Short mmCIF file of C-alpha atoms in Angstrom, two decimals:
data_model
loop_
_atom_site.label_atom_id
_atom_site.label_comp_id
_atom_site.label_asym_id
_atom_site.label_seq_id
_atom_site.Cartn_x
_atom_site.Cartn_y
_atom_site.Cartn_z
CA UNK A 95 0.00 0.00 0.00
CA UNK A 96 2.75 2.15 0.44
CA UNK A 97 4.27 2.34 -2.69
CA UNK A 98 0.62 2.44 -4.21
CA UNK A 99 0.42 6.00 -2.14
CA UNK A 100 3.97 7.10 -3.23
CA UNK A 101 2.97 6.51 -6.68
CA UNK A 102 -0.31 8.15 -6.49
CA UNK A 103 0.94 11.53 -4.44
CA UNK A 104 4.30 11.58 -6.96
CA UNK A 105 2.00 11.69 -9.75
CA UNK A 106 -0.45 14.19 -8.93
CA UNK A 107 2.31 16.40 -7.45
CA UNK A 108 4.35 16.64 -10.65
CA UNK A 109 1.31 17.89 -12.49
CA UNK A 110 0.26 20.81 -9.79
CA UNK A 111 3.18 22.25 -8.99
CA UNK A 112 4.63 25.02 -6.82
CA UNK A 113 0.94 25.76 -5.84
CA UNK A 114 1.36 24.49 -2.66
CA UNK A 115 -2.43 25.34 -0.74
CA UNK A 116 -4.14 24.11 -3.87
CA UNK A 117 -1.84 21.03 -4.33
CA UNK A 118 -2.26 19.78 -0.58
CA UNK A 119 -6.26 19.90 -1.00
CA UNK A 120 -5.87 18.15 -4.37
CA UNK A 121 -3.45 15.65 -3.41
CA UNK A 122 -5.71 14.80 -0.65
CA UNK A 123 -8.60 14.45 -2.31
CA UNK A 124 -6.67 12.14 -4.71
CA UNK A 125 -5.19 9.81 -2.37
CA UNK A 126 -8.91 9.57 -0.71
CA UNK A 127 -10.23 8.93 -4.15
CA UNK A 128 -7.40 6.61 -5.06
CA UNK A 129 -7.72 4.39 -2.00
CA UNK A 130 -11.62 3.72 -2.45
CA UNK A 131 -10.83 2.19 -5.87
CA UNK A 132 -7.67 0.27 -4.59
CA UNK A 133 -8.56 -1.14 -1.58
CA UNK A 134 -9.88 -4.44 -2.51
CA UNK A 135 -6.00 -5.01 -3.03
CA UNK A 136 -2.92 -3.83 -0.82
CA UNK A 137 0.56 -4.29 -2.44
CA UNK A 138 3.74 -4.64 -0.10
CA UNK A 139 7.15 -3.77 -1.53
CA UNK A 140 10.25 -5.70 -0.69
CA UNK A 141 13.80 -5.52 -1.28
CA UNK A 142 14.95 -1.92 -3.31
CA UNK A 143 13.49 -0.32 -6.03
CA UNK A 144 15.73 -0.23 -8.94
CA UNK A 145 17.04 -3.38 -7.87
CA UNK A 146 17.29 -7.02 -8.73
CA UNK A 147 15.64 -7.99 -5.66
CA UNK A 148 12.72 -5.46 -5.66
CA UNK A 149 9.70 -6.99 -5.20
CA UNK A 150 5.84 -6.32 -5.12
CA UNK A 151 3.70 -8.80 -3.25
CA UNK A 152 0.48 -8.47 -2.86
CA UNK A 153 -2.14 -9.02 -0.68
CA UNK A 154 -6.32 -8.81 0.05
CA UNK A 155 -7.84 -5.70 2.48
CA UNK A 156 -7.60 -7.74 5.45
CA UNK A 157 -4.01 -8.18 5.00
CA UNK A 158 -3.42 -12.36 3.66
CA UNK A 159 -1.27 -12.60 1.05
CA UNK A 160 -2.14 -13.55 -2.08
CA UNK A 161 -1.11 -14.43 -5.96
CA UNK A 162 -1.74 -12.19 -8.38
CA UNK A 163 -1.17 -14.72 -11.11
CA UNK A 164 -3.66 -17.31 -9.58
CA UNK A 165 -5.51 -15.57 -6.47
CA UNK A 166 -7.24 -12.52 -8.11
CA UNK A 167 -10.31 -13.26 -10.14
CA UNK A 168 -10.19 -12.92 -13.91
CA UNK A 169 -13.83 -11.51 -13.65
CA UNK A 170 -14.25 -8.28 -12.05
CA UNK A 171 -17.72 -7.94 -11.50
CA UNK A 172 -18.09 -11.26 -9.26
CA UNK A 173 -19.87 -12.87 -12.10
CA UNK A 174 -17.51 -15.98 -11.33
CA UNK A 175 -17.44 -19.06 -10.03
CA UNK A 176 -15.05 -21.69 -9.02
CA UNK A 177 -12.54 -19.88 -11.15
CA UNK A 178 -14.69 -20.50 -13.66
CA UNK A 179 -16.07 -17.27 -15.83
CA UNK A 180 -20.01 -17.28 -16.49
CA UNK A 181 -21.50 -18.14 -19.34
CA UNK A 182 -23.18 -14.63 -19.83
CA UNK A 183 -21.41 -11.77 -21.83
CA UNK A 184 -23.67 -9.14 -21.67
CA UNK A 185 -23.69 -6.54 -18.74
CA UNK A 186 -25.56 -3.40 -19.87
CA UNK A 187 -25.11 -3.91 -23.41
CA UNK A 188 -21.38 -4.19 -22.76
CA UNK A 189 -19.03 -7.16 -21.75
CA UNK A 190 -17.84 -7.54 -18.72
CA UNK A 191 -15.43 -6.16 -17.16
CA UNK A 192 -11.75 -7.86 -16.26
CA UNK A 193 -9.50 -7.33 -13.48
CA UNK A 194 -6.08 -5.79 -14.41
CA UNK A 195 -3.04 -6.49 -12.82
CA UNK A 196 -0.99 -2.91 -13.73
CA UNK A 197 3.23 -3.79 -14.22
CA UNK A 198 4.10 -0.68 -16.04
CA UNK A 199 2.59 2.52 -16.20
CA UNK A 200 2.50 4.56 -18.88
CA UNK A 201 5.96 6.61 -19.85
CA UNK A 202 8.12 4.90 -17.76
CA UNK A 203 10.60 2.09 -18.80
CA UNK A 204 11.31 -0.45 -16.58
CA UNK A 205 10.03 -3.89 -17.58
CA UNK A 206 8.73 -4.48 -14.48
CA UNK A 207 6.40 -7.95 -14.60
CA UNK A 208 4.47 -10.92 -12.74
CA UNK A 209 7.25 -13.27 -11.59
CA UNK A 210 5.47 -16.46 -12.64
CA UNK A 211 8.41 -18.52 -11.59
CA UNK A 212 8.67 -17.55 -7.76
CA UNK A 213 6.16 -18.69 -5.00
CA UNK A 214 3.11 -15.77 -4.91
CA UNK A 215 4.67 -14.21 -8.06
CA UNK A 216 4.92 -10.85 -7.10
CA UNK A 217 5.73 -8.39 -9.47
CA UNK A 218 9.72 -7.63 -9.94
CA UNK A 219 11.76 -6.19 -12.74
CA UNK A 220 13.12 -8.84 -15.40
CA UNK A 221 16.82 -9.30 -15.82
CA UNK A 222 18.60 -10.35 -18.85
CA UNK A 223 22.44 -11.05 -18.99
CA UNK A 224 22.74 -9.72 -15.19
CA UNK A 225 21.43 -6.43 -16.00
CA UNK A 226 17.48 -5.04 -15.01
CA UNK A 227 15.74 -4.86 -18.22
CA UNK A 228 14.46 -1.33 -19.35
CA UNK A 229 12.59 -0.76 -22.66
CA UNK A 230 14.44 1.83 -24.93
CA UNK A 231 12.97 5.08 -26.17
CA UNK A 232 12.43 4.07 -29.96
CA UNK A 233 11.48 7.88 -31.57
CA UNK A 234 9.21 9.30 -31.19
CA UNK A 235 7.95 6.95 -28.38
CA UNK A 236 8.59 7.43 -24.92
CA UNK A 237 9.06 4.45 -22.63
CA UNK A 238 5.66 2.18 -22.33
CA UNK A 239 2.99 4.36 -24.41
CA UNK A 240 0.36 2.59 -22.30
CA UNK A 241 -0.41 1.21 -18.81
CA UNK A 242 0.69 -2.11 -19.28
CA UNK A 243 0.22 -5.50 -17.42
CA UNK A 244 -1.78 -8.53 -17.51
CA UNK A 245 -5.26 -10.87 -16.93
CA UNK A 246 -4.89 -12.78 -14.20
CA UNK A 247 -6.10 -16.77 -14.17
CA UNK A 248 -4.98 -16.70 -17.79
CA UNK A 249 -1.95 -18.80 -19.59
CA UNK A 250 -0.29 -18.64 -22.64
CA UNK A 251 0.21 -22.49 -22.83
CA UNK A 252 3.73 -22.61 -24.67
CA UNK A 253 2.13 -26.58 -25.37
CA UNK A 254 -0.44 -25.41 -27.36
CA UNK A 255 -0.11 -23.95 -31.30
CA UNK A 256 -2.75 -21.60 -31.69
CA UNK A 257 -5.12 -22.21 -34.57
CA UNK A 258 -4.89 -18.34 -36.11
CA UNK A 259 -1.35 -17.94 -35.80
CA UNK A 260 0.13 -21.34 -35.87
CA UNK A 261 2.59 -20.52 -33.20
CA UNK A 262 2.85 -21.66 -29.68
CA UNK A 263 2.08 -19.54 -26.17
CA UNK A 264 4.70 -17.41 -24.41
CA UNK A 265 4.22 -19.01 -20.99
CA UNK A 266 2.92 -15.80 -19.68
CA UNK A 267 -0.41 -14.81 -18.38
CA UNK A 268 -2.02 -12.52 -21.37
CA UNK A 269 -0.73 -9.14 -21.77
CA UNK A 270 -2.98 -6.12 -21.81
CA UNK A 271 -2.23 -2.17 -23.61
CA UNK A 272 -4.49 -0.26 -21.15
CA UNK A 273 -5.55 3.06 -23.18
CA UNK A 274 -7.34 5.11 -20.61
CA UNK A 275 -5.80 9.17 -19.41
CA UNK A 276 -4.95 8.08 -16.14
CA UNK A 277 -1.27 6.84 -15.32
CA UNK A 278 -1.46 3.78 -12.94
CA UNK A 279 1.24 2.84 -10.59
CA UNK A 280 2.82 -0.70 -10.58
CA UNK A 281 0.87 -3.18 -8.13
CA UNK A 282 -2.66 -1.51 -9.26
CA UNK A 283 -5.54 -3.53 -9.74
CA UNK A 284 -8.25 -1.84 -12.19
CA UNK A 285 -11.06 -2.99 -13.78
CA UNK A 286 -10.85 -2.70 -17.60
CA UNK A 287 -13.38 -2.78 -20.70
CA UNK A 288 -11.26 -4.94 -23.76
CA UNK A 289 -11.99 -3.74 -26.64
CA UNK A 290 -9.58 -5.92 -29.11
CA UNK A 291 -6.60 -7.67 -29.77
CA UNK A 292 -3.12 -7.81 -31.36
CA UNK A 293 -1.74 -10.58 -31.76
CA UNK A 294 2.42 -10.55 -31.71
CA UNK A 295 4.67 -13.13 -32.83
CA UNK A 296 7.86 -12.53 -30.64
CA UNK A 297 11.00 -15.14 -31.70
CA UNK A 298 8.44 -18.00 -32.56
CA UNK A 299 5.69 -17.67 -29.75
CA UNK A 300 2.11 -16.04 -29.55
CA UNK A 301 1.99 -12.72 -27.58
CA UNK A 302 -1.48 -11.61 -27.60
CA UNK A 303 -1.41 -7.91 -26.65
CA UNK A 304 -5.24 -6.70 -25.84
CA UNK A 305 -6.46 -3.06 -25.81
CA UNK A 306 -8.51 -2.20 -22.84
CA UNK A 307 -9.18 0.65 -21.07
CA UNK A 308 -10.08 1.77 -17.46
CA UNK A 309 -13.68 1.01 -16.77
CA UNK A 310 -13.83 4.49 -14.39
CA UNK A 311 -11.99 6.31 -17.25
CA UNK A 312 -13.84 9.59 -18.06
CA UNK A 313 -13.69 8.62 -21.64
CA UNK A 314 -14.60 4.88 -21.30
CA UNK A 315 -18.38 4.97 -22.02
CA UNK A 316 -17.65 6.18 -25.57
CA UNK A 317 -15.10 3.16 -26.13
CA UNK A 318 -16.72 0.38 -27.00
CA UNK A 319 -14.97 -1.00 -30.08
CA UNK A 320 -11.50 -1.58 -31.48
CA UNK A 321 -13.63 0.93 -34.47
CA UNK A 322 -13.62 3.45 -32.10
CA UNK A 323 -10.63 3.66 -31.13
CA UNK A 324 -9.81 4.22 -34.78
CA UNK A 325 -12.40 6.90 -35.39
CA UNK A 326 -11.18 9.11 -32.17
CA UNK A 327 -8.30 8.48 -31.23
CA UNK A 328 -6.12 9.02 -34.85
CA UNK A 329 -2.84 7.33 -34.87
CA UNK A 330 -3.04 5.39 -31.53
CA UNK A 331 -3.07 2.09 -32.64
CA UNK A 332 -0.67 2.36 -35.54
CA UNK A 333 1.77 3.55 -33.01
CA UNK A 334 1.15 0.55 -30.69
CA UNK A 335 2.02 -1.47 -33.60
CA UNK A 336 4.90 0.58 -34.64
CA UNK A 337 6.18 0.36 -30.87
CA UNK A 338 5.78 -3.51 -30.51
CA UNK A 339 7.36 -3.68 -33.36
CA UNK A 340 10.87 -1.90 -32.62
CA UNK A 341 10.59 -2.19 -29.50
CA UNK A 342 13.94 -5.04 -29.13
CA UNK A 343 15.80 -3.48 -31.99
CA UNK A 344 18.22 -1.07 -30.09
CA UNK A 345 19.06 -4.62 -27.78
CA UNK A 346 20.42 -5.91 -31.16
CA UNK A 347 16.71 -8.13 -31.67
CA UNK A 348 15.06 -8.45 -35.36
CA UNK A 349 11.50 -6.61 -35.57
CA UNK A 350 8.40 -8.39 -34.24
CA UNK A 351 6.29 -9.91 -36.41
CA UNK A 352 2.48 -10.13 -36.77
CA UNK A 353 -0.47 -12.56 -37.26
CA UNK A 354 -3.11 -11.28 -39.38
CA UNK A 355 -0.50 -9.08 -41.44
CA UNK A 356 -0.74 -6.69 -37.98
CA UNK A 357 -4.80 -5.72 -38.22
CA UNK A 358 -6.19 -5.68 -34.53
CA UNK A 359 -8.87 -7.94 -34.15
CA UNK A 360 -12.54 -7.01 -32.52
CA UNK A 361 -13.36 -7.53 -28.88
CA UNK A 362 -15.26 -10.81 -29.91
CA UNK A 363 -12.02 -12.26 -30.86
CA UNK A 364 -10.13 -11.00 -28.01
CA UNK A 365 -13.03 -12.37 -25.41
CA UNK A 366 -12.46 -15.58 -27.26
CA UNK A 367 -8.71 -15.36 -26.62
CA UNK A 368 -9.46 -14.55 -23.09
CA UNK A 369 -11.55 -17.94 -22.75
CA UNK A 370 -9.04 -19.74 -24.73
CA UNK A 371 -5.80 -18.92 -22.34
CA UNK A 372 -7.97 -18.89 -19.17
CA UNK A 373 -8.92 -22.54 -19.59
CA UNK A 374 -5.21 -23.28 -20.44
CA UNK A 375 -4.67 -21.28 -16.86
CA UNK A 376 -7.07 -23.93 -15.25
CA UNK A 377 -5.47 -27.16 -16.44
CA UNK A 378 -2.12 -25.54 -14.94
CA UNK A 379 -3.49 -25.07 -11.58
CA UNK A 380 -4.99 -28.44 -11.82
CA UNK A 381 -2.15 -30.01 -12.52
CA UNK A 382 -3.67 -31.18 -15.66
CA UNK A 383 -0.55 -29.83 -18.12
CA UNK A 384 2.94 -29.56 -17.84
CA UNK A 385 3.33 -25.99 -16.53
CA UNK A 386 7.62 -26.41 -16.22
CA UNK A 387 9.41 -23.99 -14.08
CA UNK A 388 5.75 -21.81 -13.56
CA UNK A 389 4.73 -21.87 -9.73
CA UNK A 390 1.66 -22.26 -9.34
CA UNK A 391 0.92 -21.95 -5.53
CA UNK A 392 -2.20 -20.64 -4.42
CA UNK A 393 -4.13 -19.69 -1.33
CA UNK A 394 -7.70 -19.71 -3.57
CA UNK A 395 -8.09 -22.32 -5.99
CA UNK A 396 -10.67 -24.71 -5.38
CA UNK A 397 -9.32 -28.04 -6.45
CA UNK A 398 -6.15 -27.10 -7.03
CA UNK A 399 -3.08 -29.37 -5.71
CA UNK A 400 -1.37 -26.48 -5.36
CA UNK A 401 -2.93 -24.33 -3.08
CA UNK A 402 -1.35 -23.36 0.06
CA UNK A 403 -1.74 -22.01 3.44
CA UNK A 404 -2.04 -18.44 4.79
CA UNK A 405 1.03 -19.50 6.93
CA UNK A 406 2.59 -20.32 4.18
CA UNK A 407 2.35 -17.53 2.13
CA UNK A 408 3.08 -15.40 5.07
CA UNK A 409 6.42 -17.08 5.28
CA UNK A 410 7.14 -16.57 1.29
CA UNK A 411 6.67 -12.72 2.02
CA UNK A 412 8.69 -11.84 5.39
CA UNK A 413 12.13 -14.42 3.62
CA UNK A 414 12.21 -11.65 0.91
CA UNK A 415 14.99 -8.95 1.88
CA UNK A 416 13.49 -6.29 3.56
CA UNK A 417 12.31 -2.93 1.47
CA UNK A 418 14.98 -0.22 1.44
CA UNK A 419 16.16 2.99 -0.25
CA UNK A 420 15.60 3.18 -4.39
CA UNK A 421 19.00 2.57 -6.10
CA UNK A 422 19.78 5.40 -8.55
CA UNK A 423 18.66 4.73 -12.98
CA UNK A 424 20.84 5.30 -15.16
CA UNK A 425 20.68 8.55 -17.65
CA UNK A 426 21.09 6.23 -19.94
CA UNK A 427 17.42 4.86 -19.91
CA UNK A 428 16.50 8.41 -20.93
CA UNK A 429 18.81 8.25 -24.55
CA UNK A 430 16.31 8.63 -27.65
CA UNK A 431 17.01 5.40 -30.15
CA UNK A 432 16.77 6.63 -33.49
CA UNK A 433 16.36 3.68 -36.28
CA UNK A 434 16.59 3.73 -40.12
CA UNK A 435 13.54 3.30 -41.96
#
């Protein structure tokens, strides 16, 4: 919860200013308003930020510890049982609505993800060759363009070749390209409206990227379609292609490729997608599939071999190093990358 409220009064105070009477009120109100949509879900940092041992574990409003990956509901609404989402679509004309774990926010650049591979997969920043990943600034793009994270109770089985694209999954839970105004912090758990789907081929594997946005974002009511995104919002989707494409090639990586020659596909194909990778998620907890290195422990699951106890997943928590002062980024995540067309 405390880096949640970090986040939340850094944010508002960079856009206020010197205007110190006004700011306080404002950054209270803020923080109020930011805790009433938050507080189904407390986060608890560990280790240092900016470090490879930095950690985000989280945990329910009466304080047990939970997974993120397995523990919070793919449904948001409640409309779910046994893990299992309903049968009915429709809410209000619209589809439901999906929990969001946030990793990213928008503009920043460390690749900060769900740690599917470590008991109660918090979130922590991924490491390649030794070094803490950080996404490069390809021009004119600024770190992550959206809020970025994932679905939880969903599984890109890397045993399974997708039908449309004829590749395998990335072993990940889905990914999601939140679109809304609001910058989230790392840890947050919103409620989003998907509206379609992308679907990446990174080295080989399936990446399915969804668009979403906030379901309390002021302009969500009039986003109801990959269409209109299009129609008002000019630009914003060619440049999400355009970033997951050259994204890897200042680390020395080929461009991404795309399935359906890189047209986004509705939000009837993306709830299918949805469906698709969380029943792969359900034969992992069930032990049903060969998950490899993935830990699956769980304090939630009904019939899951792997669920745990409270205890237990207390003990996970307090054996991560304790949460200290933020290491110091290098400039050098700021450079621009500038690549030949």
């Amino acid at each position: 919860m405390r880096l949640l409220l970090r986040s939340s009064l850094w944010y508002t105070s960079a856009f206020l200013g010197s205007h110190t009477a006004f700011k306080s009120e404002l950054v209270t109100q803020a923080i109020t308003s930011y805790l009433i949509k938050t507080m189904h879900y407390q986060t608890e940092e560990r280790g240092r930020p900016n470090s490879s041992d930095y950690r985000i574990y989280f945990k329910t409003s009466d304080g047990k510890y939970i997974s993120p990956f397995h523990d919070i509901p793919l449904i948001a609404d409640g409309d779910q049982e046994n893990d299992v989402p309903s049968k009915k679509l429709k809410k209000n004309d619209n589809e439901v609505l999906y929990n969001m774990v946030v990793e990213v926010p928008r503009w920043s650049n460390a690749k900060m993800e769900i740690a599917t591979k470590e008991p109660l997969n918090p979130i922590k920043q991924d490491v390649k060759k030794g070094k803490l990943r950080y996404v490069a600034n390809v021009f004119p793009h600024k770190g992550y363009i959206w809020n970025y994270g994932a679905l939880p109770q969903t599984w890109e089985d890397p045993n399974h070749t997708d039908k449309d694209t004829k590749c395998c999954g990335d072993n990940d839970p889905i990914d999601v390209c939140e679109i809304g105004t609001l910058v989230c912090s790392p840890g947050q758990v919103i409620q989003v409206k998907v509206l379609g789907v992308l679907a990446m081929i990174d080295e080989g594997e399936t990446d399915w990227k969804l668009i979403a946005i906030n379901a309390d974002d002021p302009e969500a009511p009039s986003l109801n379609s990959i269409e209109d995104v299009r129609k008002s919002r000019s630009g914003h989707l060619e440049a999400t292609v355009d970033w997951f494409k050259k994204y890897k090639v200042p680390d020395g990586k080929p461009e991404n490729q795309f399935a359906f020659n890189g047209q986004f596909k509705d939000k009837d194909f993306a709830v299918e997608v949805i469906k698709s990778t969380h029943k792969h998620w359900r034969a992992l907890v069930q032990k049903q599939t060969n998950g490899g290195e993935i830990d699956c422990k769980n304090v939630s699951v009904c019939e899951s071999p792997f669920k745990f106890t409270g205890e237990d997943a207390y003990n996970v928590v307090k054996s991560a190093p304790a949460s200290g002062e933020a290491l110091p980024v290098s400039p050098e995540v700021d450079k621009w990358h500038f690549l030949s067309k």
